[in-house]
Amino acid sequence: MKLSRIYLLLLLLVPLPAFSISPEEKQTLQNIRNQIFGGSLLNAAINQTTISGKEPPVFSLNIENRALLLWKLNPAHLDDFAQYIQLSPPFSLAAVNPITETQQQVRFAQWLSKWDPLGESFFTRFLPRKAFYVIADIGATSGAEQGNKVEFKTFVSIGNSPPFLYRFASFKQIPGNDLLQLSTPFPSDISWVADHSGIEGSLSSEGYHLKVDIPLRMNKRGHARVERNRQFSEAYLTNSHRVFASGGAQSRYYFDGSSVSTEFFRIKRAVVSNTFPWMDYVSHLSKVLVPTSKMEFMVQPVTLAVDVPKPAPGPGSCTHGPQGATDIPSLYACLVAIALGNPEFQIPAADPLVVFETMFERASQLDPTKIPTLYYALQDLYQGLNIFSGNEKPKLFFTLLTEPKTIFVNFEIPAHKAKAFKKAFLPKHFELAKVRFYPEQKRKVYALSLNIYQSVGQNLNSFRAEWSTYVINPREENPKPRFSVLEAQTTAGGFDPLIAMERFENAEPPIDLSNPSELIRLIEPPNLNFEYSFDEVDGIDVDLLNEEQEILVDIEIAYPTEFLLTKPETEWMEANDFVYWGEVADILKYDQQVMFADLMVFEASANDRIIDTTFHGYVNPIPLPIIVWLGGQDIALEPWGNLDSIQAKSLP
């Protein structure tokens, strides 16, 4: 089997049964993780699947001590403002719903949308009004960007498209990588200081100044007060998933519960002084928002795909150096070659600055439109080297297809069986959590979810069936209900950390983790007895058999004639933030297709056949209402993201 296939197959994550890992096992898992996921990014660079768009890179971005200053644009000055920020077609300024909303506003809007779907009643006048905004987004960044940063943004649209953010100016305290417009070469004069009582900061650039003093309201115990009934609005989270900038630059920002359920500090009277010219076009400062905690994102720069020949030119094909490259694929092969060096021939790796300077110089001669593609691909290559050496956490990106649709077949775990279920399948310190899947569900239940979907991307093209329950890990910094995958089956080769440990410890001869060709010995074979189809004519059909594990799934469900159209409960979707496999968790980031998805929910009929032996005896045989995902899902994740923080214990 070719090395590229080895790495790709290893990217599939399958179940990690409940266990307490020892320090030795933790170290081995870390070594395996670093070799596999770091190696996969190096492999993507060598085979050029990064620049072809097949495996688009993703990067982490964290923002602490964040503040958002919101001004409303004066409708009379929209054209002048657009001209000032050099906004040109196809972009046009867009009015949007308020940036935040209360739970009462959410419930009222949901009630009104069902009672008056056409929006013709008297009550629509009580809905929030749209407005044009300018936002100063300020905070301390870490991850793929570093240091204090100030961004000025507004909302735009293309034709009749939904609104999205447009960044018209950006300033960084520390020059370097920028996840929207390549890099910032020069530092800006930024001060940003936060403590328990508030934030003070300033920005100076080309004679213009922004000064901010945000005092927080304190309680009698000296703690900052929190506004607990207000969060970012669904409209804002949806509109901020895509961020554009001048020249057509675009990045996608994947968020988690730190954005969806963030709370804001109560603020006294904020004092803001702003002399930037665009202040002439705004009416007043309408809101200052200070989130109470760090916000975490995964960012995917959107770049032009390169047409890569098959087979792709590898580093060994670079015989005349980057200056001899005649097209972008051959140039990238040479850039990878000099970035990695060749220890066998005692050729050292080039300094990264030299690699990027060479890329800018030669790509500008061959095809300047591909410079962003090459830039972020090289960043991903160095990210892979850091992962490989254990200095950075791995990242992956994959998509759940819209056809066939993703389904959840949920089974209730009766309360009298919950204790036995927990003892059999969960780590000792985990708690079983009840869940409500959608607002109309009458009560929360202990549940086992069979999730069936087709995925594409960095965890391969395959059908997957995952059996999950819902848990609370009290050792988390902020314990909440989470997914816990107990079993998984896939039509492509899989990688199971527990089986990998068993194979590693019992292998004869021993497995050399530093040798990529040895890693195939840790792979779980695919399940060839797994078929899934979903359509409006034949309905839902699942056939899955694994005799060795005594798993049988036989599902035939007619397409429903009556169903409920609804949205998922926020708590259920936030359970995706940590997806546990035993004690080890993938850390996920997602977009509005996950958090604000459209669901179709219906009861299975007496004529439908639903047989699942996997957890027979622990769950009610008749499932809860079937849940169908009506859209796709894009997900960025850190596989085994909590492994480093697990407190391993020596086993007796």
XYZ file of C-alpha atoms in Angstrom:
652
model
C 0.000 0.000 0.000
C 1.338 3.460 -0.888
C 2.431 5.804 1.883
C -0.222 8.383 0.922
C -2.979 5.853 1.472
C -1.506 4.839 4.808
C -1.701 8.361 6.145
C -5.166 8.992 4.757
C -6.571 5.780 6.159
C -5.178 6.595 9.570
C -7.153 9.796 9.687
C -10.410 8.013 10.359
C -11.287 8.166 14.015
C -13.167 5.203 15.423
C -14.119 4.371 18.950
C -11.971 4.551 22.012
C -13.743 2.446 24.656
C -13.820 3.626 28.229
C -10.479 3.237 29.947
C -8.096 5.072 32.259
C -4.789 5.618 30.546
C -1.448 5.233 32.238
C 1.428 7.707 31.751
C 3.117 5.219 29.428
C -0.037 4.781 27.342
C -0.569 8.533 27.204
C 2.961 9.044 25.902
C 2.477 6.330 23.298
C -0.835 7.852 22.172
C 0.825 11.261 21.899
C 3.598 9.790 19.771
C 1.084 8.005 17.542
C -1.057 11.141 17.239
C 1.895 13.339 16.329
C 3.289 10.873 13.798
C -0.057 10.272 12.104
C -1.616 13.715 11.974
C 1.632 15.612 11.521
C 2.646 13.109 8.870
C -0.684 13.534 7.102
C -0.040 17.262 6.592
C 3.463 16.567 5.316
C 1.972 13.965 3.014
C -0.616 16.493 1.784
C 2.212 18.886 0.939
C 4.238 16.230 -0.883
C 1.212 15.035 -2.877
C -0.065 18.621 -3.345
C -3.592 17.872 -2.087
C -3.363 21.083 -0.040
C -2.981 23.393 -3.036
C -5.419 21.343 -5.145
C -8.188 22.126 -2.629
C -8.746 18.483 -1.725
C -7.386 19.003 1.796
C -7.773 22.722 2.573
C -5.726 23.841 5.576
C -7.291 25.069 8.806
C -5.653 27.034 11.603
C -6.513 27.784 15.213
C -7.264 31.318 16.398
C -8.021 32.331 19.975
C -9.095 35.797 21.144
C -8.852 36.890 24.781
C -9.893 40.160 26.418
C -12.100 40.793 23.414
C -14.217 43.900 22.979
C -16.544 44.846 20.144
C -17.462 48.494 19.620
C -20.561 48.962 17.458
C -21.453 52.147 15.612
C -24.553 52.587 13.465
C -23.903 54.028 10.035
C -25.888 57.115 9.106
C -28.181 56.014 6.214
C -27.580 59.376 4.541
C -23.845 58.673 4.253
C -23.803 55.071 3.025
C -22.419 55.929 -0.412
C -19.709 58.144 1.066
C -18.692 55.444 3.529
C -18.589 52.781 0.798
C -16.387 55.070 -1.290
C -14.094 55.763 1.685
C -13.452 52.046 2.353
C -13.104 51.479 -1.428
C -15.979 49.013 -1.512
C -16.572 48.092 -5.127
C -18.884 45.688 -6.993
C -19.926 42.990 -6.524
C -19.993 44.062 -2.850
C -22.616 46.419 -1.437
C -23.321 47.517 2.131
C -25.920 45.406 3.936
C -28.259 46.104 6.831
C -28.394 43.330 9.432
C -30.363 42.317 12.485
C -28.944 43.281 15.895
C -25.633 41.707 16.916
C -27.059 40.346 20.172
C -30.418 39.056 21.341
C -32.099 37.994 24.571
C -33.835 34.675 25.145
C -37.175 36.493 25.278
C -36.529 37.975 21.838
C -35.583 34.553 20.484
C -38.746 32.922 21.831
C -40.938 35.760 20.544
C -39.411 35.516 17.060
C -39.862 31.720 17.037
C -43.500 32.037 18.121
C -44.225 34.734 15.544
C -42.590 32.799 12.689
C -44.969 29.888 13.333
C -48.069 31.974 14.040
C -47.460 34.466 11.221
C -45.065 32.865 8.704
C -45.732 35.579 6.090
C -44.915 38.409 8.504
C -48.154 40.305 7.878
C -49.442 40.766 11.422
C -49.360 43.768 13.743
C -46.798 42.017 15.968
C -44.018 42.221 13.373
C -43.454 45.845 14.392
C -42.055 44.531 17.691
C -39.275 42.629 15.937
C -35.789 44.217 16.002
C -35.014 46.529 13.104
C -32.085 46.064 10.770
C -29.298 48.628 10.667
C -25.952 49.298 8.998
C -23.003 48.852 11.356
C -19.303 49.517 11.712
C -17.526 47.268 14.218
C -14.176 47.708 15.924
C -13.161 44.178 16.945
C -10.268 44.286 19.426
C -8.476 41.611 21.436
C -5.343 39.625 22.191
C -4.846 36.846 19.639
C -3.003 33.544 19.947
C -2.657 30.454 17.794
C -1.936 31.122 14.127
C -1.877 34.859 14.889
C -0.120 36.523 17.803
C -0.526 39.714 19.803
C -3.041 42.511 20.180
C -5.123 43.244 17.110
C -7.687 45.827 15.979
C -9.998 45.138 13.037
C -12.565 47.507 11.522
C -15.463 45.699 9.857
C -18.853 46.265 8.311
C -21.505 44.052 6.720
C -21.849 43.566 2.973
C -23.636 41.311 0.514
C -23.216 40.198 -3.082
C -26.453 40.696 -4.999
C -29.207 39.015 -3.007
C -26.833 36.919 -0.902
C -27.103 36.813 2.885
C -24.909 39.426 4.602
C -21.376 38.662 5.732
C -18.564 40.573 7.384
C -16.147 42.716 5.412
C -12.886 43.835 7.036
C -11.810 47.184 5.637
C -8.837 47.836 7.946
C -6.602 45.797 10.252
C -3.785 46.621 12.672
C -1.499 44.217 14.541
C 0.861 44.793 17.424
C 3.100 41.904 16.302
C 3.770 41.608 12.555
C 3.331 38.213 10.980
C 0.710 35.768 9.828
C -2.802 37.035 9.061
C -5.528 34.469 8.363
C -7.404 36.744 5.974
C -4.785 38.713 4.042
C -1.568 36.666 4.233
C 0.627 38.679 6.593
C 1.105 42.038 8.273
C 4.682 43.229 7.646
C 4.770 46.202 10.033
C 3.744 46.541 13.691
C 1.089 49.014 14.811
C 1.122 51.120 17.954
C -1.489 49.220 19.976
C -1.967 49.155 23.736
C -4.578 46.806 25.205
C -4.657 46.138 28.956
C -7.390 44.196 30.754
C -7.892 43.447 34.439
C -10.773 42.469 36.709
C -12.258 45.974 36.585
C -12.173 46.750 32.875
C -10.181 47.336 29.701
C -8.114 50.284 28.532
C -6.533 50.517 25.132
C -5.440 52.664 22.247
C -4.454 52.491 18.589
C -2.402 55.099 16.738
C -1.880 54.946 12.975
C -0.878 57.648 10.476
C -1.963 60.425 12.822
C -5.343 58.867 13.648
C -6.248 57.560 17.090
C -8.699 55.219 18.779
C -8.799 55.361 22.579
C -10.978 53.057 24.659
C -11.811 52.967 28.366
C -14.343 50.285 29.315
C -15.049 50.115 33.076
C -17.023 47.070 34.248
C -19.858 47.143 36.742
C -18.786 45.479 39.983
C -20.836 43.759 42.674
C -20.327 44.184 46.422
C -17.782 41.359 46.473
C -15.618 43.113 43.913
C -16.521 40.818 41.008
C -17.570 42.041 37.584
C -21.288 41.757 36.918
C -22.443 39.567 34.037
C -25.386 40.105 31.681
C -26.580 36.500 31.589
C -29.661 36.887 29.415
C -27.950 38.163 26.270
C -25.896 36.294 23.663
C -24.660 36.835 20.145
C -27.646 36.618 17.813
C -28.150 33.797 15.356
C -27.990 36.428 12.616
C -24.562 37.644 13.742
C -23.076 34.156 14.106
C -24.417 33.246 10.671
C -23.219 36.469 9.051
C -19.753 36.312 10.644
C -18.918 32.792 9.431
C -17.521 34.261 6.206
C -15.251 37.300 6.367
C -14.138 39.129 3.217
C -11.504 41.792 2.664
C -10.250 43.913 -0.223
C -9.081 42.104 -3.323
C -11.578 39.293 -2.776
C -9.717 37.728 0.164
C -12.001 35.432 2.145
C -11.776 33.164 5.183
C -14.283 30.949 6.956
C -14.443 31.096 10.741
C -15.677 27.981 12.559
C -16.921 28.575 16.095
C -18.055 26.646 19.167
C -19.928 27.217 22.408
C -17.501 29.982 23.379
C -19.275 32.069 20.712
C -22.797 30.628 20.796
C -23.364 30.830 24.557
C -20.909 33.527 25.511
C -22.004 35.964 28.187
C -21.091 39.634 28.375
C -19.869 41.792 31.215
C -22.110 44.608 32.376
C -20.447 47.875 31.500
C -20.547 51.295 33.057
C -20.334 54.187 30.653
C -17.624 53.358 28.119
C -15.489 56.262 26.916
C -14.403 55.958 23.279
C -12.448 58.572 21.335
C -12.066 57.924 17.612
C -10.484 60.236 15.022
C -10.404 57.802 12.083
C -12.050 59.455 9.034
C -14.891 56.947 8.775
C -16.293 58.429 12.003
C -17.787 61.146 9.784
C -20.252 58.581 8.424
C -21.603 57.034 11.650
C -24.374 58.422 13.819
C -23.419 57.195 17.289
C -21.760 54.436 19.308
C -24.657 52.042 19.842
C -23.125 49.196 21.865
C -19.969 47.972 23.582
C -19.673 44.211 24.102
C -17.070 42.527 26.299
C -17.319 38.703 26.339
C -16.559 37.111 29.695
C -14.236 34.394 28.382
C -11.735 33.495 25.685
C -13.249 32.770 22.283
C -11.861 29.937 20.164
C -12.056 29.520 16.389
C -10.704 27.410 13.558
C -10.075 29.468 10.429
C -9.979 28.228 6.849
C -8.597 30.698 4.294
C -10.461 30.386 0.986
C -8.009 30.315 -1.914
C -7.978 29.356 -5.579
C -7.393 25.667 -6.227
C -4.388 24.695 -8.331
C -4.806 22.225 -11.192
C -2.306 19.570 -10.103
C -1.278 16.858 -12.600
C -1.403 13.171 -11.735
C 0.909 12.085 -10.351
C 1.761 15.320 -8.574
C 5.366 16.487 -8.879
C 7.165 15.619 -5.658
C 10.152 17.302 -4.010
C 12.460 14.883 -5.829
C 11.365 16.345 -9.175
C 12.883 19.726 -8.292
C 16.145 19.419 -10.230
C 16.617 23.085 -11.188
C 15.376 24.820 -8.037
C 12.430 27.232 -7.667
C 13.815 29.545 -10.362
C 13.610 26.679 -12.846
C 9.936 25.973 -12.103
C 7.660 26.612 -15.072
C 4.271 26.314 -13.354
C 2.714 26.474 -9.882
C 2.780 22.703 -9.117
C 6.477 22.451 -9.974
C 7.194 25.609 -7.969
C 5.383 24.217 -4.931
C 7.319 20.945 -5.226
C 10.544 22.952 -5.061
C 9.325 25.038 -2.126
C 8.490 21.856 -0.202
C 11.903 20.456 -1.108
C 13.853 23.411 0.275
C 11.529 23.724 3.304
C 12.129 20.096 4.315
C 15.735 19.732 3.208
C 17.225 16.286 2.646
C 18.987 14.793 5.682
C 20.080 11.778 3.621
C 22.290 14.046 1.507
C 23.034 16.414 4.413
C 20.983 19.220 2.850
C 19.580 21.378 5.672
C 16.097 22.855 5.621
C 16.011 26.446 4.411
C 15.054 29.265 6.738
C 11.242 29.757 6.517
C 11.737 33.439 5.649
C 13.805 32.396 2.642
C 11.120 29.898 1.600
C 8.365 32.530 1.715
C 10.485 35.185 -0.020
C 11.239 32.705 -2.786
C 7.551 31.847 -3.097
C 6.460 35.499 -3.391
C 9.155 36.297 -5.950
C 8.638 33.303 -8.246
C 4.836 32.986 -7.916
C 4.391 36.656 -8.818
C 6.112 35.828 -12.111
C 4.186 32.609 -12.809
C 0.655 33.305 -11.506
C 0.093 35.995 -8.838
C -3.485 34.799 -8.206
C -2.074 31.618 -6.627
C 0.092 33.427 -4.067
C -2.513 33.071 -1.261
C -2.888 29.370 -2.098
C 0.856 28.788 -1.828
C 1.206 30.991 1.247
C -1.332 29.122 3.362
C -0.176 25.760 1.993
C 3.335 26.541 3.242
C 1.892 27.635 6.583
C 0.143 24.266 6.711
C 3.412 22.493 5.917
C 5.143 24.180 8.858
C 2.076 23.447 10.971
C 2.541 19.777 10.067
C 6.194 19.895 11.127
C 5.177 21.399 14.473
C 2.536 18.701 14.967
C 5.022 16.010 13.985
C 7.459 17.259 16.632
C 4.735 17.537 19.286
C 4.787 21.339 19.485
C 1.281 21.904 18.122
C -2.085 20.159 18.138
C -3.300 18.549 14.902
C -6.175 19.993 12.882
C -8.554 18.399 10.396
C -11.445 19.511 8.215
C -14.263 17.438 6.777
C -17.761 17.773 5.378
C -20.961 15.792 5.901
C -22.807 15.580 2.601
C -26.353 16.751 1.982
C -27.067 13.603 -0.061
C -27.571 11.090 1.363
C -28.858 13.039 4.320
C -27.483 12.631 7.819
C -29.865 10.878 10.214
C -30.097 10.314 13.960
C -31.945 7.256 15.235
C -32.174 7.924 18.966
C -32.999 5.292 21.570
C -33.976 6.127 25.133
C -31.951 4.575 27.948
C -34.545 3.845 30.659
C -33.729 5.464 33.988
C -33.566 2.087 35.748
C -30.862 0.939 33.310
C -28.789 4.130 33.364
C -26.517 2.990 36.207
C -25.680 -0.313 34.507
C -25.136 1.470 31.174
C -22.739 3.953 32.771
C -20.793 1.184 34.515
C -20.473 -0.817 31.310
C -19.469 1.914 28.867
C -18.208 5.114 30.518
C -15.056 6.125 32.397
C -15.673 5.966 36.136
C -15.653 9.714 36.708
C -18.011 10.507 33.801
C -21.678 11.260 34.466
C -24.498 10.222 32.152
C -26.365 13.324 30.954
C -29.947 13.770 29.819
C -30.554 15.547 26.543
C -33.332 17.318 24.637
C -32.759 17.139 20.886
C -35.227 19.808 19.693
C -37.470 22.351 21.467
C -40.721 20.429 20.954
C -39.382 17.327 22.733
C -41.423 17.141 25.941
C -38.737 15.937 28.342
C -35.022 15.337 28.547
C -33.928 11.708 28.387
C -30.876 9.537 28.728
C -30.245 8.543 25.141
C -28.126 6.541 22.754
C -27.857 8.084 19.272
C -27.124 6.122 16.111
C -25.798 8.757 13.704
C -25.391 7.696 10.061
C -23.809 9.944 7.447
C -21.411 10.186 4.529
C -18.285 12.280 4.978
C -15.671 13.672 2.608
C -12.417 15.450 3.321
C -9.439 14.726 5.492
C -11.076 11.718 7.161
C -11.744 10.082 3.797
C -14.865 9.477 1.742
C -16.951 6.935 3.586
C -20.227 6.023 5.150
C -20.031 6.162 8.923
C -22.265 4.862 11.680
C -21.552 6.165 15.174
C -23.280 5.170 18.395
C -23.022 7.972 20.961
C -24.400 8.793 24.350
C -24.236 12.059 26.284
C -21.935 12.622 29.221
C -20.552 15.237 31.574
C -16.853 15.097 32.371
C -16.473 16.890 35.723
C -12.761 17.353 35.027
C -13.453 19.804 32.210
C -12.867 23.456 32.966
C -16.530 24.139 32.163
C -18.400 20.797 32.430
C -21.371 20.499 30.065
C -23.174 17.658 28.256
C -20.917 16.222 25.537
C -21.027 13.515 22.905
C -19.343 10.244 23.874
C -18.861 7.827 20.974
C -19.081 4.217 22.129
C -18.878 2.411 18.785
C -18.248 3.318 15.149
C -18.315 1.472 11.842
C -17.014 2.816 8.537
C -16.702 1.715 4.936
C -13.085 2.918 4.863
C -10.181 1.763 7.018
C -10.304 3.081 10.556
C -7.973 3.915 13.393
C -8.869 2.970 16.955
C -6.519 4.275 19.676
C -7.303 1.457 22.113
C -6.776 -1.283 19.528
C -3.688 0.626 18.390
C -2.371 0.431 21.958
C -3.087 -3.292 22.122
C -1.428 -3.912 18.755
C 1.504 -1.700 19.627
C 2.118 -3.434 22.956
C 1.658 -6.970 21.591
C 3.190 -6.564 18.143
C 5.831 -9.051 17.024
C 8.149 -7.737 15.806
C 7.708 -4.397 17.668
C 6.217 -1.496 15.715
C 8.621 1.346 14.946
C 6.449 4.488 15.148
C 9.127 6.546 13.412
C 8.711 4.399 10.290
C 5.550 5.472 8.387
C 5.278 2.128 6.595
C 4.860 0.427 9.988
C 1.761 2.445 10.899
C -0.459 0.319 8.671
C -0.248 -2.364 11.367
C -2.406 -0.149 13.609
C -5.270 0.144 11.090
C -8.664 -1.428 11.680
C -10.037 -2.917 8.427
C -13.123 -1.369 6.786
C -16.589 -2.835 7.166
C -17.563 -4.041 3.703
C -21.013 -5.114 4.938
C -22.316 -1.565 5.328
C -24.795 0.091 2.952
C -26.821 3.273 3.426
C -29.325 5.075 1.202
C -31.839 7.883 1.708
C -34.288 9.282 -0.816
C -37.854 10.527 -0.954
C -39.055 7.536 -2.988
C -37.553 4.542 -1.214
C -37.041 6.164 2.188
C -34.207 5.224 4.563
C -32.349 1.936 4.183
C -29.425 0.832 6.382
C -27.771 -2.594 6.250
C -24.776 -3.101 8.518
C -23.238 -6.312 9.818
C -20.128 -6.979 11.885
C -20.243 -10.601 13.007
C -17.058 -10.389 15.068
C -18.484 -7.570 17.197
C -22.049 -8.957 17.053
C -23.401 -5.778 15.464
C -26.480 -5.980 13.254
C -28.358 -2.952 11.953
C -31.341 -3.507 9.660
C -33.387 -0.367 9.039
C -36.146 0.221 6.485
C -38.133 3.402 7.078
C -40.630 4.793 4.585
C -40.288 8.466 3.717
C -42.725 10.251 6.053
C -45.891 11.992 4.935
C -46.202 13.876 8.231
C -43.260 15.495 9.963
C -42.148 18.408 12.106
C -39.755 21.038 10.745
C -37.703 22.475 13.583
C -34.237 23.444 14.838
C -31.854 21.595 17.167
C -31.564 22.536 20.817
C -28.498 24.695 21.438
C -27.317 22.435 24.269
C -27.413 19.394 21.971
C -25.321 21.144 19.344
C -22.857 22.491 21.908
C -22.312 18.890 22.982
C -20.256 18.702 19.757
C -17.589 20.951 21.300
C -16.030 17.857 22.883
C -16.635 14.462 21.281
C -15.249 11.833 23.626
C -13.802 8.458 22.729
C -13.322 7.118 26.231
C -11.374 9.832 28.042
C -9.847 11.239 24.861
C -11.865 13.913 23.058
C -11.903 15.492 19.634
C -12.429 19.247 19.970
C -14.800 20.505 17.265
C -15.581 23.838 15.654
C -18.519 24.230 13.283
C -20.602 26.688 11.290
C -24.237 27.767 11.195
C -25.179 24.604 9.277
C -24.594 22.707 12.517
C -25.735 25.127 15.194
C -28.807 26.469 13.381
C -29.635 23.495 11.177
C -33.039 22.716 9.715
C -34.328 19.380 10.997
C -37.113 17.069 9.889
C -38.496 15.019 12.787
C -41.032 12.207 12.518
C -42.293 9.102 14.291
C -41.465 5.733 12.773
C -44.600 3.812 11.793
C -45.584 0.273 12.726
C -44.666 -0.831 9.193
C -41.086 0.416 9.480
C -38.335 -2.011 10.464
C -35.696 -0.802 12.936
C -33.339 -3.452 14.294
C -30.105 -2.531 16.084
C -28.424 -5.146 18.268
C -25.402 -3.038 19.225
C -26.633 -1.989 22.671
C -29.517 -4.407 22.974
C -30.684 -4.765 26.565
C -29.685 -1.250 27.594
C -32.085 0.794 25.437
C -35.758 0.761 24.546
C -36.149 -1.148 21.257
C -38.631 1.389 19.852
C -36.711 4.557 18.966
C -37.540 8.134 19.743
C -38.658 10.237 16.741
C -36.243 10.005 13.816
C -34.197 13.165 13.149
C -33.101 14.036 9.612
C -30.533 16.756 8.903
C -31.799 18.764 5.930
C -28.462 20.391 5.079
C -24.776 19.621 5.087
C -22.203 20.197 7.786
C -18.689 21.619 7.666
C -16.560 20.728 10.665
C -13.027 21.643 11.720
C -11.538 19.750 14.623
C -8.512 19.028 16.752
C -8.354 15.209 16.885
C -7.495 13.946 20.373
C -7.437 17.618 21.345
C -7.593 17.054 25.104
C -4.973 14.281 25.246
C -2.194 16.514 26.570
C -4.376 17.745 29.455
C -5.514 14.294 30.649
C -4.112 13.462 34.078
C -2.813 9.962 33.426
C -2.622 7.589 36.382
C -0.377 4.594 36.846
C -2.476 1.441 36.879
C -2.192 -0.880 39.924
